[in-house]
Amino acid sequence: MNVFNLLSLAWKALSRNKIRTFLTMLGIIIGVGAVITMVSIGEGSKESIRSQLSSMGSNMLTIRPFSNSTIGGGARLGSTGLQTLKVEDAVTIQKQASYITDVSPAVSTSGQAINASLNWPTSLQGVSPSYLNIRDWKLQSGISFTDDDVATSSKVCLLGQTVVNNIFTGGENPVGKVIRFKKIPLKVIGVLEKKGENTFGQDQDDIILAPYTTVQKRILAITYVQTIYASAVDEKSSDTATKEVSAILRANHKLKYSEIDDFTVRTQAELISTMSSTSQLLTVLLTAIAAISLLVGGIGIMNIMYVSVTERTKEIGLRMAIGARGIDILLQFLTEAILISITGGVIGVVLGISASKLVTVFLSWPTLVSEYSVILSFAVCAITGVFFGYYPAQKASRLDPIEALRYE
Amino acid sequence: MANKILDIIDLKREFKMGSETVRALKGVSFSVDAGEFVTIMGSSGSGKTTLLNILGCLDKPTDGKYLLDGADVKSLSRNELAKLRNRKIGFVFQSYNLLARTSALENVELPLLYNADVPTKERREKAMHALEAVRLADRMDHMPNQLSGGQQQRVAIARSLVNEPVMILADEATGNLDTRTSYEIMALLQELNSKQGLTIVFVTHENDIAVFSSRTVTLKDGRVIKDVKNENVHSAKDALAALPVEKDDQKLPVEKDDQK
Ligand SMILES: Nc1ncnc2c1ncn2[C@@H]1O[C@H](COP(=O)(O)OP(=O)(O)OP(=O)(O)O)[C@@H](O)[C@H]1O
Ligand SMILES: [Mg+2]
């Protein structure tokens, strides 16, 4: 018998028991639909985390001091109290590292920002002009401060949207105004574009940027820097850039071979991978649950195929009596099982994709229907059909013709 | 003489029913030559169906030898037996065994489905031909439950003929037919027997059917009690012509529903 004959036989047999066929198929439909929906929710959240993190500048490197020695009774200092990073470190990195494009030293402090009668607790970040490049941050209005402003520790600043909203009344243009931060007057020369919340839920717009020298000298009265931000030439070279920066800093800090780093270099890529591994776990869990429902669907097929073989024992006997071989009977029942699972699979795929879209529309969760989940669940479906259909079909094919014919 | 197509030697068939053993065949021996038309007679329960099932390679004897066209059936594999049943043997069951909810035409097509030598295109044509031979062409789209007992029997006969077998094994194939249709079937079988040399083994318990065959084997209690050549074979065609002509203008014969 050729494939066409087998399919038409299977189609006839299945359409004779429409409701039963549909219910059996439903197990597979729900299974496949669930796998695709779950994977697309998982993939969607992974993708959204990735894009949020890259909005922070996906090739950004964060260099912080790190205590490599213990003092007194063995207590180690936290990174805030450490003074090992200097402006010179940033300068050397900028000069020597070939995988680094921009470098910015950073110091930050928090306090009250005041404009006329309005005030708002926020943080002031002292950086160099290249910080905006590193963070991939644009200005909404005004201009940025320059290296000259850094050199002269001029009292200028850029405001984040949240700060603007809280200390300026609607419609008022902040550019050109002078605000006060910890009693120091700062002239607003630009307003930053809105960035929104970061992955950790922090409001990135609740910030004031000023030249780092201004913050160091006029507000904090320190010479060290708390953080150095740098950007690698591209995301792929983050790791190479990290090694390069480490080597430069070790040399700068004159660390001996036996000494460990007195700084840490974190890449955004690292953060992306930790974050996406969390959501990867979520995907795996969701998929496992969905896969179990696919398994249950498969068992449903097996069950109904056994019932069908028993019910149609007489038919099997007759077919054998007029010349069907075991393999013909086997293929006949196997085709039915596969037809159920594949049709169920197709409907499940359509349903899964639609469900993913609905989740995005109504729950506004990000979803991403990945090709691999469609192909995989479809393949699993076909295999399910073969696997769970095989045993009942084999049982049918091994029947004795006369016994089967006599079956009541 | 012609070659022996069937040769059974001391065939026994026992059925185990719990502690009891039913001995349906207690040592049956005879042979059938190619081209013979044999009727097997005997009272109900004498073992006719049991014997025919073994001859049709559907059942296996408990003991004894069965040579089909010279080959020992015992040595054949399941697949070889299946092929034999498909190509060489046309089997008509006492209880028809038509597939429910499957049209007459599809029922007749069934053996062709398992014959790789018949292309899909020819299948329908051949099946229609077979249905025409049993005068059921106008009922080909009917399901078995939309056919009378006699019509179902004729579908079963058409199904046994469709693959052009070398041997027809029929179990009470005219049991549910009226005289006219019975004679028509017998005429058809006689024609196939004489023109194509088809071997026919025909189980019946009606004497007026047995007269159309060339030999009668009688069973009783699982043994052959009589095996006689019929010197005076009647022609079913002539018998048909001799029937009263009153029903001639009717397209379809009226069946009597005398299922026993
Ligand atoms: N599967 C079986 N299990 C047990 N006993 C059986 C089985 N098949 C047949 N028999 C017994 O074997 C004997 C012969 O049965 P068989 O069907 O061959 O009779 P038959 O000659 O065809 O009768 P009829 O003319 O009524 O069809 C009977 O006594 C029957 O009860
Ligand atoms: Mg019988």
XYZ file of C-alpha atoms and ligand atoms in Angstrom:
700
model
C 0.000 0.000 0.000
C 1.297 3.411 -0.845
C 1.266 6.496 1.341
C -1.797 7.888 -0.355
C -3.806 4.731 0.316
C -2.646 4.660 3.910
C -3.608 8.277 4.423
C -7.026 7.890 2.871
C -7.661 4.767 4.968
C -6.591 6.577 8.120
C -8.644 9.629 7.205
C -11.783 7.524 6.714
C -11.259 5.660 9.966
C -10.687 8.851 11.924
C -13.592 10.736 10.411
C -15.882 7.898 11.472
C -15.239 8.783 15.097
C -15.025 12.547 14.845
C -15.587 13.434 18.465
C -13.219 10.798 19.731
C -10.568 11.811 17.226
C -10.973 15.441 18.188
C -10.703 14.742 21.913
C -7.586 12.645 21.382
C -6.162 15.390 19.241
C -7.009 17.943 21.908
C -4.351 16.463 24.178
C -1.739 17.070 21.507
C -3.162 20.476 20.579
C -2.957 21.658 24.172
C 0.500 20.130 24.608
C 2.013 21.732 21.525
C 0.152 24.988 22.077
C 1.458 25.130 25.648
C 5.053 24.385 24.630
C 5.038 27.115 22.000
C 3.343 29.678 24.219
C 5.612 28.952 27.181
C 8.783 29.028 25.132
C 7.734 32.255 23.469
C 6.997 33.872 26.834
C 10.388 32.712 28.116
C 12.196 33.835 24.996
C 10.305 37.102 25.034
C 11.388 37.964 28.563
C 14.942 36.935 27.779
C 14.959 39.150 24.737
C 13.484 42.095 26.622
C 16.096 41.774 29.372
C 18.779 41.661 26.740
C 17.506 44.757 24.991
C 17.075 46.632 28.289
C 20.617 45.813 29.290
C 21.981 46.803 25.936
C 20.096 50.089 26.285
C 22.455 50.742 29.158
C 25.245 50.349 26.651
C 25.909 46.723 25.887
C 29.660 47.186 25.548
C 30.015 49.104 28.796
C 32.720 48.125 31.290
C 32.408 49.102 34.941
C 35.644 49.338 36.931
C 35.408 49.557 40.694
C 37.998 49.406 43.459
C 38.290 46.108 45.303
C 39.931 45.451 48.621
C 42.822 43.040 48.077
C 44.214 43.288 51.563
C 42.820 42.946 55.011
C 43.390 45.531 57.654
C 43.443 45.263 61.420
C 41.482 42.253 62.636
C 40.980 40.974 59.149
C 37.955 43.054 58.209
C 37.937 44.101 54.624
C 36.738 47.453 53.467
C 33.774 47.865 51.195
C 34.419 49.374 47.813
C 32.999 52.788 48.767
C 35.728 53.524 51.238
C 38.499 52.488 48.883
C 40.569 55.119 47.232
C 42.684 53.024 44.894
C 41.198 54.281 41.628
C 42.577 57.568 40.402
C 41.842 59.850 37.523
C 45.228 58.812 36.107
C 43.956 55.250 35.814
C 41.220 56.472 33.507
C 43.704 58.522 31.534
C 46.091 55.581 31.119
C 43.288 53.295 29.992
C 42.169 55.876 27.471
C 45.714 56.195 26.190
C 46.842 52.570 26.142
C 43.865 50.267 25.674
C 43.218 49.507 22.028
C 39.859 47.776 22.589
C 38.445 50.741 24.502
C 36.842 53.718 22.808
C 35.614 55.940 25.643
C 36.578 56.230 29.294
C 34.964 58.244 32.029
C 35.926 58.515 35.681
C 32.896 58.786 37.950
C 32.154 60.016 41.424
C 28.717 60.296 42.856
C 26.938 61.694 45.799
C 23.370 62.174 46.842
C 21.624 65.185 48.134
C 18.833 67.662 47.663
C 18.485 69.507 44.371
C 16.793 72.858 44.735
C 15.237 75.217 42.204
C 13.385 78.192 43.600
C 10.863 76.745 46.054
C 11.014 73.192 44.730
C 13.438 70.561 45.957
C 14.041 66.898 45.215
C 16.380 64.288 46.683
C 18.510 62.890 43.912
C 22.044 61.851 43.095
C 24.751 63.828 41.420
C 27.101 61.922 39.213
C 30.422 63.482 38.272
C 31.614 62.177 34.906
C 33.547 63.165 31.818
C 31.816 64.224 28.568
C 32.428 60.776 27.050
C 30.099 59.231 29.643
C 27.164 60.048 27.376
C 28.782 58.010 24.590
C 29.445 55.105 26.913
C 25.859 55.023 28.086
C 24.562 55.738 24.597
C 22.644 58.639 26.079
C 21.416 61.601 24.051
C 20.427 65.099 25.047
C 16.873 66.200 24.688
C 17.777 69.851 24.748
C 20.752 72.056 25.433
C 24.369 71.014 25.097
C 26.745 68.776 27.002
C 29.664 69.997 29.055
C 33.116 69.732 27.498
C 36.646 68.754 28.460
C 37.234 72.428 29.134
C 34.465 72.363 31.707
C 36.209 69.369 33.274
C 39.539 71.171 33.275
C 38.052 74.219 34.948
C 35.684 72.359 37.252
C 32.957 74.605 35.962
C 29.636 74.695 37.734
C 27.447 73.290 34.995
C 25.134 70.281 34.933
C 22.805 68.101 32.849
C 19.458 67.079 34.308
C 17.637 63.766 34.041
C 13.915 63.859 33.196
C 12.767 62.911 36.688
C 14.754 65.716 38.245
C 13.351 68.184 35.696
C 9.796 67.045 36.445
C 10.291 67.505 40.169
C 12.026 70.830 40.451
C 10.654 72.629 37.431
C 7.010 73.477 36.928
C 5.405 72.376 33.690
C 6.394 74.305 30.591
C 9.409 75.923 32.211
C 12.622 75.448 30.230
C 15.368 74.308 32.614
C 18.203 75.113 30.219
C 19.950 78.267 31.354
C 18.510 78.141 34.866
C 20.704 77.723 37.920
C 19.866 75.055 40.458
C 21.523 74.328 43.753
C 22.890 71.039 44.906
C 24.256 70.900 48.436
C 24.413 74.683 48.390
C 26.554 74.729 45.234
C 24.911 76.593 42.358
C 25.008 74.638 39.096
C 23.955 76.042 35.768
C 21.720 73.727 33.750
C 23.142 73.546 30.235
C 21.249 70.477 28.975
C 18.436 68.012 29.636
C 18.969 64.265 29.117
C 16.673 62.091 27.065
C 14.331 59.821 29.007
C 15.872 56.371 29.656
C 13.261 54.772 31.872
C 13.831 52.088 34.461
C 16.755 49.745 34.254
C 16.497 45.968 34.702
C 16.636 46.342 38.450
C 13.741 48.774 38.514
C 15.848 51.837 39.235
C 14.816 55.103 37.650
C 17.751 56.026 35.444
C 16.378 59.516 34.879
C 16.597 60.471 38.540
C 20.091 61.903 38.131
C 22.151 65.036 37.626
C 25.364 64.831 35.609
C 28.214 67.274 36.133
C 31.953 67.347 35.295
C 33.681 64.915 37.672
C 36.203 67.543 38.724
C 33.360 69.773 39.875
C 31.956 67.037 42.076
C 35.401 65.977 43.320
C 36.631 69.436 44.253
C 33.587 71.553 44.958
C 31.306 69.031 46.636
C 33.155 65.966 47.914
C 36.656 67.364 48.307
C 38.334 64.124 47.192
C 40.956 63.253 44.589
C 40.169 59.610 43.954
C 37.367 58.284 41.760
C 34.711 55.785 42.791
C 34.099 54.163 39.447
C 35.563 54.217 35.967
C 33.188 53.574 33.089
C 34.587 52.541 29.743
C 33.187 51.248 26.504
C 34.662 48.423 24.484
C 34.847 48.852 20.711
C 32.019 46.378 20.346
C 30.096 43.834 22.386
C 32.207 40.913 21.188
C 35.485 42.460 22.362
C 34.190 43.096 25.898
C 36.214 40.191 27.226
C 39.416 41.220 25.470
C 38.900 44.783 26.626
C 38.420 43.554 30.199
C 41.762 41.706 30.096
C 43.474 44.715 28.607
C 42.061 47.076 31.231
C 43.059 44.679 34.015
C 46.632 44.509 32.736
C 46.894 48.281 32.481
C 45.513 48.830 35.956
C 47.776 46.175 37.496
C 50.766 47.905 35.955
C 49.514 51.325 37.056
C 48.948 50.126 40.595
C 52.315 48.323 40.595
C 50.789 45.077 41.780
C 53.177 42.157 42.269
C 52.526 38.869 40.516
C 51.398 37.297 43.790
C 48.957 40.068 44.596
C 45.357 39.895 43.494
C 43.621 42.764 41.714
C 42.654 45.775 43.799
C 39.827 46.499 41.371
C 37.072 44.647 39.530
C 36.032 44.939 35.934
C 32.458 44.000 35.127
C 31.123 43.887 31.629
C 27.557 44.449 30.602
C 27.763 41.258 28.588
C 28.424 39.359 31.823
C 25.364 40.918 33.352
C 23.326 40.013 30.289
C 24.395 36.424 30.536
C 23.572 36.144 34.258
C 20.226 37.781 33.732
C 19.361 35.687 30.731
C 20.428 32.516 32.485
C 17.792 33.287 35.108
C 15.165 33.637 32.462
C 16.643 30.591 30.710
C 15.819 28.620 33.828
C 12.295 29.973 33.668
C 12.030 28.908 30.040
C 13.269 25.434 30.874
C 10.770 25.069 33.706
C 7.843 26.310 31.660
C 8.869 24.104 28.770
C 9.167 21.086 31.039
C 5.615 21.597 32.267
C 4.410 22.030 28.709
C 6.344 18.951 27.593
C 4.615 16.918 30.276
C 1.265 17.929 28.853
C 2.515 16.817 25.435
C 3.455 13.485 26.980
C -0.015 13.187 28.473
C -1.404 13.912 25.017
C 0.733 11.111 23.638
C -0.556 8.705 26.243
C -4.050 9.755 25.195
C -3.249 8.694 21.641
C -1.889 5.381 22.843
C -4.972 4.766 24.938
C -7.405 5.533 22.145
C -5.389 3.465 19.682
C -5.589 0.464 21.999
C -9.337 0.933 22.273
C -9.565 1.274 18.533
C -7.541 -1.878 17.885
C -9.743 -3.851 20.257
C -12.913 -2.450 18.736
C -11.783 -3.161 15.231
C -10.420 -6.636 15.869
C -12.967 -8.102 13.459
C -11.976 -5.613 10.772
C -8.323 -6.495 11.300
C -9.182 -10.191 10.996
C -11.073 -9.591 7.767
C -8.275 -7.516 6.281
C -5.804 -10.236 7.132
C -8.116 -12.909 5.729
C -8.178 -11.175 2.359
C -4.440 -10.689 2.235
C -3.255 -7.861 4.463
C 0.171 -8.593 5.875
C 1.149 -7.709 9.424
C 3.051 -4.696 8.157
C -0.007 -3.414 6.266
C -2.061 -3.490 9.455
C 0.784 -1.963 11.450
C 1.155 0.897 8.994
C -2.582 1.440 8.881
C -2.843 2.003 12.611
C 0.438 3.849 12.820
C -0.746 6.228 10.112
C -3.873 6.931 12.123
C -1.811 7.735 15.204
C 0.561 9.932 13.249
C -2.294 11.669 11.469
C -3.867 12.480 14.836
C -0.614 13.770 16.278
C 0.451 15.748 13.233
C -2.940 17.337 12.684
C -3.026 18.085 16.394
C 0.487 19.464 16.070
C -0.439 21.816 13.238
C -3.484 23.103 15.115
C -1.363 23.353 18.271
C 1.278 25.428 16.488
C -1.342 27.832 15.154
C -2.966 28.002 18.584
C 0.370 28.483 20.360
C 1.368 31.347 18.073
C -2.035 32.998 18.471
C -1.900 32.533 22.249
C 1.540 34.162 22.340
C 0.215 37.154 20.423
C -2.786 37.389 22.765
C -0.498 37.290 25.803
C 1.395 40.241 24.372
C -1.764 42.152 23.493
C -3.748 41.564 26.676
C -1.106 41.064 29.359
C 1.543 43.154 27.604
C 4.140 40.510 28.382
C 6.859 40.371 25.796
C 6.733 37.155 23.751
C 8.905 35.859 20.976
C 7.790 32.867 18.899
C 11.049 31.144 18.136
C 11.425 28.916 15.099
C 13.147 26.274 17.130
C 10.196 25.856 19.488
C 7.844 25.410 16.532
C 10.114 22.917 14.786
C 10.940 21.104 18.002
C 7.386 20.706 19.225
C 6.312 19.626 15.770
C 9.058 17.006 15.647
C 8.201 15.851 19.162
C 4.615 15.566 17.997
C 5.442 13.333 15.066
C 7.696 11.228 17.259
C 4.937 11.055 19.865
C 2.592 9.719 17.196
C 5.058 7.073 16.085
C 6.097 6.148 19.598
C 2.663 5.924 21.191
C 0.996 4.591 18.080
C 3.542 1.863 17.550
C 2.594 -0.486 20.356
C -1.136 -0.569 19.654
C -0.402 -0.913 15.938
C 1.999 -3.728 16.596
C -0.577 -5.449 18.752
C -3.005 -5.220 15.836
C -0.486 -6.548 13.352
C 0.224 -9.630 15.443
C -3.364 -10.770 15.685
C -4.245 -14.178 14.359
C -6.622 -13.784 11.393
C -9.162 -16.403 12.414
C -9.092 -15.456 16.104
C -9.627 -11.835 15.128
C -12.486 -12.716 12.782
C -14.242 -14.691 15.518
C -13.852 -11.816 17.987
C -17.187 -10.463 19.131
C -4.724 -36.407 -14.306
C -4.563 -32.749 -13.422
C -2.288 -31.721 -10.570
C -3.585 -31.704 -7.033
C -4.175 -28.153 -5.906
C -5.343 -29.189 -2.435
C -4.110 -32.224 -0.601
C -5.058 -32.835 3.008
C -3.879 -35.823 4.924
C -5.380 -36.871 8.238
C -6.302 -33.310 9.171
C -7.335 -32.764 12.795
C -8.579 -29.649 14.514
C -9.301 -29.478 18.204
C -10.598 -26.539 20.179
C -9.615 -26.299 23.820
C -12.409 -24.817 25.900
C -11.139 -24.786 29.445
C -10.885 -28.408 30.524
C -12.983 -29.607 27.593
C -11.649 -30.321 24.132
C -13.944 -29.998 21.139
C -12.755 -32.194 18.278
C -14.167 -30.437 15.224
C -12.133 -32.423 12.685
C -11.084 -35.935 13.560
C -8.794 -36.875 10.691
C -9.975 -35.677 7.311
C -8.142 -36.735 4.151
C -8.947 -35.913 0.551
C -7.485 -33.990 -2.328
C -8.871 -31.621 -4.917
C -7.499 -31.346 -8.442
C -7.019 -28.006 -10.105
C -10.205 -27.058 -11.934
C -12.505 -29.208 -9.864
C -15.844 -27.975 -8.518
C -16.352 -29.694 -5.185
C -19.216 -29.250 -2.774
C -18.793 -30.093 0.864
C -21.968 -31.135 2.576
C -22.855 -32.151 6.049
C -25.192 -31.294 8.862
C -24.728 -28.277 11.068
C -21.727 -28.644 13.337
C -20.126 -31.365 11.248
C -16.954 -29.277 10.771
C -17.465 -27.722 7.313
C -16.516 -24.171 8.308
C -13.597 -25.422 10.385
C -12.282 -27.348 7.392
C -12.773 -24.466 4.968
C -10.939 -22.062 7.294
C -7.946 -24.388 7.259
C -8.126 -24.747 3.471
C -8.220 -20.947 3.220
C -5.029 -20.670 5.288
C -6.925 -18.723 7.922
C -6.628 -21.395 10.560
C -3.990 -24.009 11.284
C -4.740 -27.696 11.848
C -3.887 -29.179 15.225
C -2.457 -32.168 13.423
C -2.143 -33.536 9.903
C -0.720 -32.231 6.672
C -2.059 -29.647 4.256
C -0.366 -29.247 0.893
C -1.522 -26.270 -1.132
C -0.334 -26.469 -4.731
C 2.397 -28.818 -3.523
C 3.673 -26.581 -0.738
C 3.315 -27.553 2.900
C 1.315 -24.708 4.429
C 2.943 -25.321 7.800
C 6.294 -24.168 6.437
C 4.981 -20.856 5.067
C 5.575 -17.583 6.871
C 2.801 -15.224 7.914
C 3.570 -12.932 5.015
C 3.616 -15.775 2.500
C 0.255 -16.927 3.813
C -1.102 -13.396 3.523
C 0.014 -13.200 -0.081
C -1.532 -16.579 -0.798
C -4.864 -15.518 0.696
C -4.716 -12.350 -1.347
C -3.761 -13.689 -4.780
C -4.689 -17.358 -4.928
C -7.746 -17.746 -2.736
C -11.124 -16.069 -2.859
C -12.904 -16.693 0.404
C -16.645 -16.251 0.925
C -17.545 -16.276 4.597
C -20.686 -17.818 5.983
C -21.309 -14.570 7.849
C -20.208 -12.311 4.922
C -17.760 -10.281 7.034
C -18.248 -7.049 5.150
C -16.701 -3.934 6.664
C -19.404 -1.863 8.323
C -19.914 1.729 7.227
C -17.948 0.998 4.079
C -19.673 1.052 0.715
C -20.201 -2.107 -1.315
C -17.695 -0.885 -3.876
C -15.037 -0.179 -1.265
C -15.648 -3.551 0.314
C -15.035 -5.216 -3.028
C -11.946 -3.070 -3.600
C -10.427 -4.199 -0.328
C -8.415 -7.226 -1.573
C -6.977 -5.079 -4.387
C -5.648 -2.647 -1.814
C -3.292 -5.344 -0.629
C -2.275 -6.381 -4.122
C 0.646 -4.246 -5.232
C 0.253 -5.522 -8.801
C -3.019 -3.686 -9.250
C -2.501 0.041 -9.766
C -4.801 2.418 -7.919
C -6.455 3.480 -11.195
C -7.591 -0.029 -12.103
C -8.918 -0.811 -8.667
C -12.270 0.898 -9.010
C -12.826 -0.520 -12.474
C -12.097 -4.084 -11.388
C -14.332 -3.756 -8.342
C -17.190 -2.469 -10.503
C -16.701 -5.369 -12.838
C -16.959 -7.834 -9.987
C -20.094 -6.120 -8.692
C -21.616 -6.270 -12.170
C -20.927 -10.004 -12.235
C -23.092 -10.452 -9.143
C -25.634 -7.967 -10.564
C -25.158 -5.349 -7.873
C -23.698 -2.507 -9.927
C -26.624 -0.280 -8.972
C -26.006 -0.787 -5.274
C -22.313 -0.033 -5.209
C -22.640 3.051 -2.995
C -24.758 1.310 -0.399
C -23.369 0.497 3.009
C -23.748 -3.109 4.194
C -26.553 -2.115 6.578
C -28.426 -0.668 3.603
C -28.315 -3.994 1.766
C -30.439 -7.100 2.201
C -28.813 -10.281 3.495
C -28.674 -11.725 0.001
C -27.187 -8.550 -1.431
C -24.518 -8.562 1.257
C -23.739 -12.135 0.344
C -23.332 -11.145 -3.283
C -20.987 -8.313 -2.289
C -18.943 -10.898 -0.387
C -18.859 -13.087 -3.511
C -17.783 -10.139 -5.656
C -15.013 -9.455 -3.174
C -13.767 -13.030 -3.438
C -13.669 -12.816 -7.232
C -12.073 -9.417 -7.639
C -8.459 -10.524 -7.387
C -8.954 -13.285 -9.971
C -7.945 -16.088 -7.616
C -7.193 -19.642 -8.731
C -9.458 -21.060 -6.085
C -12.751 -20.023 -4.532
C -13.639 -21.273 -1.073
C -17.250 -20.461 -0.365
C -19.027 -21.149 2.895
C -22.787 -21.352 2.277
C -22.501 -18.660 -0.351
C -26.082 -19.200 -1.458
C -27.463 -19.788 1.998
C -29.429 -16.575 2.045
C -30.379 -16.284 -1.588
C -33.613 -17.156 -3.337
C -33.590 -19.882 -5.944
C -33.153 -17.561 -8.883
C -30.192 -15.657 -7.433
C -28.676 -18.882 -6.147
C -28.836 -20.301 -9.641
C -27.332 -17.129 -11.050
C -24.433 -17.377 -8.648
C -23.987 -21.039 -9.443
C -24.092 -20.249 -13.167
C -21.413 -17.640 -12.630
C -19.255 -20.053 -10.661
C -19.777 -22.803 -13.226
C -18.714 -20.425 -15.958
C -15.584 -19.363 -14.072
C -14.884 -23.006 -13.368
C -15.220 -24.199 -16.944
C -13.821 -21.170 -18.789
C -11.003 -20.101 -16.473
C -10.372 -23.409 -14.767
C -11.074 -21.885 -11.368
C -11.058 -24.481 -8.598
C -14.125 -24.180 -6.391
C -14.783 -25.668 -2.988
C -18.337 -24.902 -2.074
C -19.876 -25.627 1.293
C -23.635 -26.096 1.257
C -26.257 -28.208 2.877
C -28.706 -27.943 -0.010
C -28.826 -30.910 -2.324
C -30.188 -28.916 -5.267
C -27.071 -26.749 -5.174
C -24.723 -29.705 -4.919
C -25.980 -31.035 -8.249
C -24.147 -28.243 -10.052
C -20.778 -29.456 -8.843
C -18.675 -32.302 -10.169
C -18.039 -33.920 -6.803
C -19.544 -33.990 -3.334
C -17.674 -34.643 -0.107
C -19.900 -35.269 2.880
C -18.741 -34.661 6.434
C -20.223 -36.001 9.588
C -18.900 -35.393 13.067
C -15.548 -34.241 11.765
C -14.989 -37.165 9.414
C -15.515 -37.736 5.686
C -18.341 -40.220 5.336
C -18.926 -39.929 1.599
C -16.860 -38.687 -1.337
C -18.615 -39.167 -4.681
C -18.083 -37.957 -8.226
C -21.188 -36.424 -9.735
C -21.682 -38.137 -13.091
C -24.615 -35.945 -14.023
C -23.541 -32.321 -13.490
C -26.515 -30.011 -13.969
C -26.067 -26.763 -15.798
C -27.092 -23.818 -13.615
C -27.749 -21.816 -16.771
C -30.275 -24.340 -17.974
C -31.841 -24.529 -14.540
C -32.150 -20.763 -14.569
C -33.830 -20.848 -17.962
C -36.232 -23.495 -16.746
C -37.432 -21.301 -13.873
C -40.866 -19.699 -14.265
C -40.455 -16.504 -16.290
C -42.781 -14.347 -14.183
C -39.923 -12.503 -12.416
C -37.999 -11.837 -15.594
C -39.138 -8.281 -16.043
C -38.009 -7.414 -12.542
C -34.676 -5.763 -12.401
C -33.749 -7.180 -9.034
C -34.660 -10.579 -7.720
C -36.663 -10.735 -4.521
C -34.684 -12.280 -1.741
C -36.184 -14.526 0.828
C -34.857 -13.770 4.258
C -34.403 -17.266 5.548
C -31.317 -16.942 7.666
C -30.984 -19.989 9.793
N -13.626 -21.501 17.836
C -14.234 -22.598 18.260
N -14.133 -22.946 19.551
C -14.744 -24.049 19.998
N -15.449 -24.875 19.253
C -15.610 -24.572 17.964
C -15.011 -23.434 17.383
N -15.325 -23.377 16.074
C -16.085 -24.462 15.841
N -16.255 -25.170 16.961
C -16.977 -26.405 17.083
O -16.552 -27.244 16.039
C -17.652 -27.937 15.513
C -17.702 -27.707 13.993
O -18.050 -26.369 13.749
P -18.192 -25.775 12.299
O -18.392 -24.295 12.439
O -17.060 -26.234 11.495
O -19.546 -26.446 11.802
P -20.252 -26.318 10.372
O -20.207 -27.645 9.749
O -19.704 -25.192 9.629
O -21.756 -26.009 10.815
P -22.822 -25.051 10.087
O -23.403 -25.827 8.963
O -23.812 -24.810 11.169
O -22.111 -23.845 9.701
C -18.896 -27.474 16.224
O -19.239 -28.408 17.170
C -18.451 -26.188 16.905
O -19.106 -26.063 18.147
Mg -20.354 -23.366 9.047
